[in-house]
mmCIF file of C-alpha atoms and ligand atoms in Angstrom:
data_model
loop_
_atom_site.group_PDB
_atom_site.id
_atom_site.type_symbol
_atom_site.label_atom_id
_atom_site.label_comp_id
_atom_site.label_asym_id
_atom_site.label_seq_id
_atom_site.Cartn_x
_atom_site.Cartn_y
_atom_site.Cartn_z
ATOM 1 C CA MET M 18 0.157 0.022 -0.493
ATOM 2 C CA ILE M 19 1.747 3.375 -0.650
ATOM 3 C CA THR M 20 0.307 6.952 0.610
ATOM 4 C CA LEU M 21 0.520 10.478 -1.483
ATOM 5 C CA LEU M 22 0.963 13.619 0.741
ATOM 6 C CA ALA M 23 0.053 15.174 -2.035
ATOM 7 C CA GLY M 24 -0.293 19.843 -3.521
ATOM 8 C CA GLY M 25 -2.303 20.408 -6.261
ATOM 9 C CA THR M 26 -0.108 21.245 -9.639
ATOM 10 C CA GLY M 27 1.753 20.369 -8.721
ATOM 11 C CA SER M 28 1.690 16.911 -7.152
ATOM 12 C CA VAL M 29 -1.126 15.746 -9.729
ATOM 13 C CA LYS M 30 1.405 14.495 -12.619
ATOM 14 C CA ILE M 31 2.718 11.446 -9.684
ATOM 15 C CA ALA M 32 -0.563 10.874 -7.865
ATOM 16 C CA ARG M 33 -2.366 10.376 -11.939
ATOM 17 C CA GLY M 34 1.312 8.265 -12.638
ATOM 18 C CA LEU M 35 0.598 6.109 -9.122
ATOM 19 C CA SER M 36 -3.049 5.098 -9.487
ATOM 20 C CA LYS M 37 -1.758 3.695 -12.653
ATOM 21 C CA ILE M 38 0.309 1.342 -12.032
ATOM 22 C CA SER M 39 -0.933 1.279 -7.681
ATOM 23 C CA GLU M 40 -4.538 -0.522 -6.875
ATOM 24 C CA ASP M 41 -3.626 0.525 -3.558
ATOM 25 C CA LEU M 42 -2.896 3.858 -3.720
ATOM 26 C CA ALA M 43 -4.204 6.887 -1.350
ATOM 27 C CA ILE M 44 -3.850 9.816 -1.237
ATOM 28 C CA ILE M 45 -3.606 12.606 1.534
ATOM 29 C CA SER M 46 -4.401 16.488 1.147
ATOM 30 C CA ASN M 47 -3.790 19.351 0.498
ATOM 31 C CA ILE M 48 -6.677 21.753 2.539
ATOM 32 C CA ALA M 49 -4.514 25.423 3.990
ATOM 33 C CA ASP M 50 -5.172 26.866 -0.426
ATOM 34 C CA ASN M 51 -9.151 25.888 0.397
ATOM 35 C CA LEU M 52 -11.360 29.445 0.037
ATOM 36 C CA TRP M 53 -15.200 30.780 0.515
ATOM 37 C CA LEU M 54 -16.067 32.411 -2.393
ATOM 38 C CA TYR M 55 -19.087 34.061 -2.812
ATOM 39 C CA GLY M 56 -20.570 31.257 -0.165
ATOM 40 C CA LEU M 57 -18.744 29.060 -2.068
ATOM 41 C CA TYR M 58 -16.082 26.091 -0.982
ATOM 42 C CA VAL M 59 -13.796 25.900 -3.078
ATOM 43 C CA CYS M 60 -10.984 22.704 -2.866
ATOM 44 C CA PRO M 61 -8.408 23.982 -5.875
ATOM 45 C CA ASP M 62 -5.716 21.117 -4.336
ATOM 46 C CA ILE M 63 -8.444 18.651 -3.285
ATOM 47 C CA ASP M 64 -10.501 19.328 -6.365
ATOM 48 C CA THR M 65 -7.104 19.457 -9.205
ATOM 49 C CA ILE M 66 -6.327 15.558 -7.627
ATOM 50 C CA THR M 67 -9.537 14.704 -8.282
ATOM 51 C CA TYR M 68 -10.407 15.596 -12.265
ATOM 52 C CA GLY M 69 -6.687 13.611 -12.549
ATOM 53 C CA LEU M 70 -7.572 11.219 -11.436
ATOM 54 C CA ALA M 71 -11.191 11.734 -13.531
ATOM 55 C CA ASN M 72 -9.248 11.823 -16.924
ATOM 56 C CA ILE M 73 -11.234 15.479 -16.780
ATOM 57 C CA LEU M 74 -8.136 17.834 -15.614
ATOM 58 C CA ASP M 75 -7.467 20.507 -17.953
ATOM 59 C CA LYS M 76 -3.777 19.530 -18.163
ATOM 60 C CA GLU M 77 -2.815 23.005 -19.694
ATOM 61 C CA ARG M 78 -3.369 25.259 -16.632
ATOM 62 C CA GLY M 79 -3.345 22.085 -15.033
ATOM 63 C CA TRP M 80 -6.243 23.471 -12.535
ATOM 64 C CA GLY M 81 -10.286 23.240 -13.409
ATOM 65 C CA ILE M 82 -11.607 20.923 -16.965
ATOM 66 C CA ALA M 83 -10.714 20.318 -19.403
ATOM 67 C CA GLY M 84 -12.628 21.955 -21.580
ATOM 68 C CA ASP M 85 -14.956 24.484 -19.590
ATOM 69 C CA SER M 86 -16.815 27.951 -20.536
ATOM 70 C CA PHE M 87 -16.279 30.968 -17.798
ATOM 71 C CA MET M 88 -19.712 32.509 -18.709
ATOM 72 C CA PHE M 89 -21.607 32.328 -14.161
ATOM 73 C CA LEU M 90 -17.672 33.964 -14.022
ATOM 74 C CA GLU M 91 -18.717 36.786 -16.701
ATOM 75 C CA GLN M 92 -21.662 37.702 -15.495
ATOM 76 C CA MET M 93 -20.792 37.226 -11.930
ATOM 77 C CA LYS M 94 -18.712 40.494 -13.535
ATOM 78 C CA THR M 95 -21.299 42.059 -14.802
ATOM 79 C CA LEU M 96 -23.419 41.804 -11.423
ATOM 80 C CA GLY M 97 -20.442 43.513 -9.806
ATOM 81 C CA GLN M 98 -18.001 41.183 -8.606
ATOM 82 C CA GLU M 99 -14.686 40.323 -7.949
ATOM 83 C CA ASN M 100 -13.752 37.687 -10.791
ATOM 84 C CA TRP M 101 -10.339 36.606 -10.384
ATOM 85 C CA PHE M 102 -9.837 33.560 -9.438
ATOM 86 C CA ARG M 103 -11.451 31.805 -12.479
ATOM 87 C CA ILE M 104 -14.170 29.711 -11.518
ATOM 88 C CA GLY M 105 -15.446 27.498 -14.303
ATOM 89 C CA ASP M 106 -19.306 26.852 -15.328
ATOM 90 C CA ARG M 107 -19.282 22.678 -14.871
ATOM 91 C CA ASP M 108 -15.944 22.684 -12.122
ATOM 92 C CA LEU M 109 -18.757 24.655 -9.996
ATOM 93 C CA ALA M 110 -21.403 22.702 -10.343
ATOM 94 C CA LEU M 111 -18.264 20.072 -7.679
ATOM 95 C CA HIS M 112 -18.364 23.424 -5.091
ATOM 96 C CA LEU M 113 -21.819 24.051 -4.660
ATOM 97 C CA VAL M 114 -22.886 19.668 -4.155
ATOM 98 C CA ARG M 115 -19.096 20.160 -1.460
ATOM 99 C CA THR M 116 -21.073 23.898 -0.221
ATOM 100 C CA ASN M 117 -24.186 21.663 0.512
ATOM 101 C CA LEU M 118 -23.216 18.835 1.851
ATOM 102 C CA LEU M 119 -21.139 20.663 4.263
ATOM 103 C CA LYS M 120 -23.940 23.193 5.524
ATOM 104 C CA GLU M 121 -26.100 19.855 5.481
ATOM 105 C CA GLY M 122 -23.722 18.807 7.939
ATOM 106 C CA LYS M 123 -21.656 16.786 6.509
ATOM 107 C CA SER M 124 -17.456 16.821 7.163
ATOM 108 C CA LEU M 125 -15.195 17.649 4.267
ATOM 109 C CA SER M 126 -13.467 13.581 4.026
ATOM 110 C CA SER M 127 -16.414 11.923 3.431
ATOM 111 C CA ILE M 128 -17.547 14.804 0.767
ATOM 112 C CA THR M 129 -14.355 13.895 -1.022
ATOM 113 C CA GLU M 130 -15.143 10.469 -0.417
ATOM 114 C CA TRP M 131 -17.941 10.524 -2.298
ATOM 115 C CA ILE M 132 -17.085 12.731 -4.777
ATOM 116 C CA ARG M 133 -14.207 10.791 -6.099
ATOM 117 C CA LYS M 134 -16.239 8.016 -6.162
ATOM 118 C CA SER M 135 -19.578 9.997 -8.517
ATOM 119 C CA LEU M 136 -16.842 10.487 -10.743
ATOM 120 C CA SER M 137 -15.522 6.540 -10.817
ATOM 121 C CA ILE M 138 -11.745 7.599 -9.392
ATOM 122 C CA SER M 139 -10.776 4.558 -7.194
ATOM 123 C CA THR M 140 -8.009 5.515 -5.414
ATOM 124 C CA VAL M 141 -9.012 6.766 -1.921
ATOM 125 C CA ILE M 142 -7.833 11.207 -1.663
ATOM 126 C CA LEU M 143 -8.490 12.106 1.651
ATOM 127 C CA PRO M 144 -8.216 15.508 3.224
ATOM 128 C CA SER M 145 -5.488 16.185 6.041
ATOM 129 C CA SER M 146 -7.435 17.631 7.590
ATOM 130 C CA ASP M 147 -11.741 17.843 8.024
ATOM 131 C CA SER M 148 -11.316 21.776 9.566
ATOM 132 C CA HIS M 149 -10.728 24.385 8.223
ATOM 133 C CA ILE M 150 -6.824 25.563 7.057
ATOM 134 C CA GLU M 151 -5.134 28.684 5.878
ATOM 135 C CA THR M 152 -2.266 29.875 4.393
ATOM 136 C CA ARG M 153 -2.063 33.485 4.853
ATOM 137 C CA ILE M 154 1.088 35.016 2.934
ATOM 138 C CA GLU M 155 2.257 38.835 5.058
ATOM 139 C CA THR M 156 3.276 41.208 2.488
ATOM 140 C CA THR M 157 4.829 44.681 2.334
ATOM 141 C CA GLN M 158 0.689 45.785 0.930
ATOM 142 C CA GLY M 159 -0.756 43.058 4.083
ATOM 143 C CA ASP M 160 -1.785 39.549 4.750
ATOM 144 C CA MET M 161 -3.644 37.455 2.485
ATOM 145 C CA HIS M 162 -4.962 34.508 1.216
ATOM 146 C CA ILE M 163 -2.539 32.295 -0.682
ATOM 147 C CA GLN M 164 -4.943 31.748 -3.668
ATOM 148 C CA GLU M 165 -5.611 35.951 -3.694
ATOM 149 C CA TYR M 166 -1.766 36.346 -3.475
ATOM 150 C CA TRP M 167 -0.431 34.551 -6.752
ATOM 151 C CA VAL M 168 -3.674 34.219 -8.150
ATOM 152 C CA LYS M 169 -4.821 38.118 -7.755
ATOM 153 C CA ASN M 170 -2.027 40.060 -7.372
ATOM 154 C CA HIS M 171 0.598 37.434 -9.191
ATOM 155 C CA ALA M 172 2.371 36.972 -6.647
ATOM 156 C CA GLU M 173 4.810 40.312 -6.253
ATOM 157 C CA PRO M 174 3.720 41.792 -2.978
ATOM 158 C CA GLU M 175 7.032 41.101 -1.022
ATOM 159 C CA ILE M 176 7.069 38.712 1.598
ATOM 160 C CA LYS M 177 7.011 38.713 5.256
ATOM 161 C CA GLY M 178 6.444 35.313 6.170
ATOM 162 C CA ILE M 179 3.418 32.760 5.823
ATOM 163 C CA ARG M 180 2.061 31.305 8.163
ATOM 164 C CA TYR M 181 -0.731 28.620 8.323
ATOM 165 C CA ASP M 182 -4.099 29.878 9.983
ATOM 166 C CA GLY M 183 -5.931 27.303 12.559
ATOM 167 C CA ILE M 184 -3.742 24.949 12.143
ATOM 168 C CA LYS M 185 -2.874 24.664 16.352
ATOM 169 C CA GLU M 186 -6.891 24.890 16.736
ATOM 170 C CA ALA M 187 -7.191 21.660 14.019
ATOM 171 C CA ASN M 188 -6.604 18.022 14.350
ATOM 172 C CA ALA M 189 -4.567 15.862 11.627
ATOM 173 C CA ASN M 190 -8.050 13.315 9.513
ATOM 174 C CA THR M 191 -8.042 9.911 11.770
ATOM 175 C CA LYS M 192 -7.789 7.807 8.310
ATOM 176 C CA ALA M 193 -4.717 10.473 7.631
ATOM 177 C CA VAL M 194 -2.912 8.992 10.227
ATOM 178 C CA GLU M 195 -4.066 5.891 10.556
ATOM 179 C CA LEU M 196 -2.958 5.366 6.457
ATOM 180 C CA ILE M 197 1.257 6.676 6.797
ATOM 181 C CA ARG M 198 0.989 3.793 9.752
ATOM 182 C CA ASN M 199 -0.074 0.766 7.670
ATOM 183 C CA SER M 200 1.034 2.184 3.579
ATOM 184 C CA ASP M 201 4.411 0.149 3.164
ATOM 185 C CA LEU M 202 5.547 2.965 1.829
ATOM 186 C CA ILE M 203 4.613 7.130 1.417
ATOM 187 C CA VAL M 204 5.912 9.356 -1.328
ATOM 188 C CA ILE M 205 5.745 13.041 -0.789
ATOM 189 C CA ALA M 206 4.873 14.663 -4.481
ATOM 190 C CA PRO M 207 7.140 17.287 -5.932
ATOM 191 C CA GLY M 208 4.991 19.838 -5.021
ATOM 192 C CA ASN M 209 5.498 22.932 -3.121
ATOM 193 C CA PRO M 210 7.088 22.145 0.393
ATOM 194 C CA ILE M 211 5.889 25.681 2.370
ATOM 195 C CA SER M 212 2.586 25.285 1.243
ATOM 196 C CA SER M 213 2.068 21.873 -0.267
ATOM 197 C CA ILE M 214 3.602 20.146 1.152
ATOM 198 C CA GLY M 215 4.045 22.532 4.005
ATOM 199 C CA PRO M 216 1.027 22.392 5.736
ATOM 200 C CA ILE M 217 0.450 18.585 6.094
ATOM 201 C CA ILE M 218 3.147 17.743 7.498
ATOM 202 C CA SER M 219 2.372 20.832 10.248
ATOM 203 C CA LEU M 220 -0.282 18.706 12.118
ATOM 204 C CA PRO M 221 1.586 17.540 14.725
ATOM 205 C CA SER M 222 -0.245 14.136 14.147
ATOM 206 C CA ILE M 223 0.077 13.331 11.216
ATOM 207 C CA ARG M 224 4.113 14.613 11.159
ATOM 208 C CA LYS M 225 4.608 12.400 14.087
ATOM 209 C CA GLU M 226 3.278 9.078 12.399
ATOM 210 C CA LEU M 227 5.464 10.517 10.060
ATOM 211 C CA GLU M 228 8.349 11.311 12.146
ATOM 212 C CA SER M 229 8.540 6.703 12.960
ATOM 213 C CA ARG M 230 8.041 6.085 9.510
ATOM 214 C CA LYS M 231 11.131 7.687 8.055
ATOM 215 C CA ARG M 232 12.260 5.004 7.157
ATOM 216 C CA ASP M 233 9.071 4.357 4.087
ATOM 217 C CA VAL M 234 9.411 8.382 3.498
ATOM 218 C CA VAL M 235 10.063 9.300 -0.004
ATOM 219 C CA ALA M 236 10.156 12.727 -1.208
ATOM 220 C CA ILE M 237 10.406 14.224 -5.081
ATOM 221 C CA SER M 238 12.476 17.365 -5.279
ATOM 222 C CA PRO M 239 10.543 19.730 -6.855
ATOM 223 C CA ILE M 240 13.768 22.009 -7.609
ATOM 224 C CA ILE M 241 15.943 21.075 -10.258
ATOM 225 C CA GLY M 242 19.306 23.117 -9.373
ATOM 226 C CA ASN M 243 17.883 26.444 -7.746
ATOM 227 C CA SER M 244 14.281 26.379 -9.760
ATOM 228 C CA ALA M 245 11.018 25.557 -9.450
ATOM 229 C CA LEU M 246 10.076 22.744 -11.559
ATOM 230 C CA SER M 247 6.157 25.583 -11.330
ATOM 231 C CA GLY M 248 5.027 27.254 -9.545
ATOM 232 C CA PRO M 249 6.381 29.995 -6.942
ATOM 233 C CA ALA M 250 7.541 26.864 -4.807
ATOM 234 C CA SER M 251 11.859 29.337 -4.489
ATOM 235 C CA LYS M 252 10.024 32.225 -3.732
ATOM 236 C CA TYR M 253 8.091 30.666 -0.848
ATOM 237 C CA MET M 254 10.984 28.897 0.438
ATOM 238 C CA GLU M 255 12.824 31.624 0.279
ATOM 239 C CA ALA M 256 10.645 33.176 1.964
ATOM 240 C CA MET M 257 10.825 31.608 4.984
ATOM 241 C CA GLY M 258 15.335 31.077 4.881
ATOM 242 C CA ILE M 259 15.407 28.330 3.101
ATOM 243 C CA GLU M 260 17.712 26.661 0.476
ATOM 244 C CA SER M 261 15.661 26.565 -3.465
ATOM 245 C CA SER M 262 17.573 24.490 -3.740
ATOM 246 C CA PRO M 263 16.986 20.773 -3.855
ATOM 247 C CA TYR M 264 19.558 20.650 -0.673
ATOM 248 C CA GLY M 265 17.000 23.011 0.667
ATOM 249 C CA VAL M 266 13.966 20.339 0.387
ATOM 250 C CA ALA M 267 16.163 17.978 1.351
ATOM 251 C CA LEU M 268 16.639 20.396 5.218
ATOM 252 C CA HIS M 269 12.976 20.629 4.808
ATOM 253 C CA TYR M 270 12.133 17.292 4.968
ATOM 254 C CA GLU M 271 15.704 15.803 7.333
ATOM 255 C CA ASP M 272 12.660 14.812 10.170
ATOM 256 C CA ILE M 273 10.251 13.064 8.009
ATOM 257 C CA ALA M 274 12.168 11.749 4.639
ATOM 258 C CA SER M 275 14.915 9.230 4.274
ATOM 259 C CA ASN M 276 15.137 9.425 0.842
ATOM 260 C CA LEU M 277 14.997 11.685 -1.868
ATOM 261 C CA ILE M 278 14.706 11.722 -5.463
ATOM 262 C CA ILE M 279 16.479 14.292 -7.148
ATOM 263 C CA SER M 280 17.492 15.476 -10.753
ATOM 264 C CA GLU M 281 19.923 13.663 -12.419
ATOM 265 C CA PHE M 282 21.219 16.592 -13.276
ATOM 266 C CA ASP M 283 21.612 17.975 -9.627
ATOM 267 C CA ALA M 284 25.085 15.180 -8.075
ATOM 268 C CA GLU M 285 26.794 18.697 -7.097
ATOM 269 C CA TYR M 286 23.812 19.467 -3.686
ATOM 270 C CA GLU M 287 24.019 14.813 -3.581
ATOM 271 C CA LYS M 288 27.490 14.708 -0.147
ATOM 272 C CA LYS M 289 25.870 17.867 1.827
ATOM 273 C CA ILE M 290 21.999 15.768 1.710
ATOM 274 C CA HIS M 291 23.493 12.791 2.342
ATOM 275 C CA SER M 292 25.239 14.610 5.299
ATOM 276 C CA LEU M 293 21.925 15.137 7.073
ATOM 277 C CA GLY M 294 21.310 11.369 7.542
ATOM 278 C CA ILE M 295 19.287 11.118 3.280
ATOM 279 C CA LYS M 296 19.955 8.742 0.455
ATOM 280 C CA THR M 297 19.643 10.331 -2.633
ATOM 281 C CA HIS M 298 18.283 8.702 -6.089
ATOM 282 C CA LYS M 299 18.801 10.639 -9.413
ATOM 283 C CA THR M 300 16.784 10.453 -12.123
ATOM 284 C CA ASN M 301 14.232 12.599 -14.871
ATOM 285 C CA ILE M 302 12.115 14.375 -12.927
ATOM 286 C CA VAL M 303 10.641 16.440 -15.809
ATOM 287 C CA MET M 304 7.640 14.885 -16.526
ATOM 288 C CA GLN M 305 6.104 15.943 -19.455
ATOM 289 C CA ASN M 306 3.792 14.263 -20.599
ATOM 290 C CA VAL M 307 2.192 10.461 -19.613
ATOM 291 C CA GLU M 308 5.939 8.308 -20.494
ATOM 292 C CA ASP M 309 8.068 10.594 -17.951
ATOM 293 C CA GLU M 310 4.552 10.479 -15.923
ATOM 294 C CA ILE M 311 5.281 6.331 -16.144
ATOM 295 C CA GLN M 312 8.732 6.183 -15.854
ATOM 296 C CA LEU M 313 9.432 7.766 -12.932
ATOM 297 C CA CYS M 314 6.859 5.651 -11.200
ATOM 298 C CA ASN M 315 8.098 2.435 -11.079
ATOM 299 C CA TYR M 316 11.487 3.748 -11.240
ATOM 300 C CA ILE M 317 9.670 4.472 -7.856
ATOM 301 C CA ILE M 318 8.412 1.877 -6.952
ATOM 302 C CA ASN M 319 10.969 -1.292 -8.492
ATOM 303 C CA LYS M 320 13.458 0.601 -5.884
ATOM 304 C CA PHE M 321 11.805 1.286 -3.291
ATOM 305 C CA ASN M 322 8.414 -1.139 -3.304
ATOM 306 C CA SER M 323 9.341 -3.974 -4.241
ATOM 307 C CA ALA M 324 8.709 -5.958 -0.627
HETATM 308 N N1 LIG S 426 -4.614 29.554 -10.389
HETATM 309 C C1 LIG S 426 -4.863 30.662 -11.526
HETATM 310 O O1 LIG S 426 -3.823 30.656 -11.211
HETATM 311 N N2 LIG S 426 -5.324 31.470 -11.784
HETATM 312 C C2 LIG S 426 -6.911 30.716 -11.493
HETATM 313 O O2 LIG S 426 -8.050 31.735 -11.901
HETATM 314 C C3 LIG S 426 -7.537 29.174 -10.662
HETATM 315 C C4 LIG S 426 -9.176 29.598 -10.822
HETATM 316 C C5 LIG S 426 -9.041 27.827 -9.880
HETATM 317 C C6 LIG S 426 -10.522 27.263 -9.739
HETATM 318 C C7 LIG S 426 -10.400 26.113 -8.963
HETATM 319 C C8 LIG S 426 -9.276 26.047 -8.813
HETATM 320 O O3 LIG S 426 -9.471 24.416 -8.025
HETATM 321 C C9 LIG S 426 -7.966 25.980 -9.549
HETATM 322 C C10 LIG S 426 -7.832 27.374 -10.163
HETATM 323 N N3 LIG S 426 -6.389 27.909 -9.563
HETATM 324 C C11 LIG S 426 -6.346 28.679 -10.591
HETATM 325 C C12 LIG S 426 -5.400 26.849 -9.196
HETATM 326 C C13 LIG S 426 -4.819 26.973 -7.908
HETATM 327 O O4 LIG S 426 -5.629 28.270 -7.303
HETATM 328 C C14 LIG S 426 -3.209 27.091 -7.696
HETATM 329 O O5 LIG S 426 -3.087 25.836 -8.862
HETATM 330 C C15 LIG S 426 -3.762 25.129 -6.246
HETATM 331 O O6 LIG S 426 -4.432 26.139 -5.691
HETATM 332 C C16 LIG S 426 -1.745 25.898 -5.886
HETATM 333 O O7 LIG S 426 -2.127 24.884 -4.234
#
């Protein structure tokens, strides 16, 4: 059994690849980029993984449904509403259903389970917590929700700090903790270490379980050289005082992972990473097509899940 810790756009390729190879895969999904919009509860990372596994994801954008239209959003603009966060017409259905079920008192995890079954997804998708946790970016232009920083403000304001509001009060999903305890292999997706994986591994019971399973935890670097494979990972890492490099990634996961998969071009970082007690494994980590996804996933399974 394999458990994957995942964000959204940076994690969906490995999620899709592993789901094709392993019938016994479960995904623990980040929830700290969730937001309330127009009275709807939107869960971008859960939805990106859901659409990716249902084969309806817009692969070019990395979020939303392929071929979706945005007429609802145009009408919202006509009605004087902000429209910087692009909810598609078909995507809207999921947010409506989820919000209604939440209002009926259902938990986010039971709703996510119901949705993935409705879309005939065999891989289990588990929110890391049923509580609301929110990544806030403190900038020179004020304190804002991560989506406001990334989508509305195009990651332009200077970052002063990043925090996860609600993390202290939140309980980790007990099923997620059990999954980590019982899996043969735990994979950390090449998602953003601060905004995607950070809020999952900062939940104390998940962190504790990962620490005790460290030997079976393998992380995939989202950084090659000093650059992120996608999104603002470098920016957030530097803002948190973490070097943007495979070594910085290793430092961030030092307590919870014993293996790090890095690019074949990053041999220069190996010695420093080994000094942390983390083994390195070099292969192609750029997934440009389905073949690349399968290649990386086969590499992981053959190397770490042969037991
Ligand atoms: N990302 C954008 O850059 N612009 C958008 O307008 C946008 C809309 C959106 C709608 C639904 C959804 O599930 C995701 C969406 N995303 C959008 C992606 C999202 O902002 C981030 O990429 C993830 O939250 C990163 O973890």
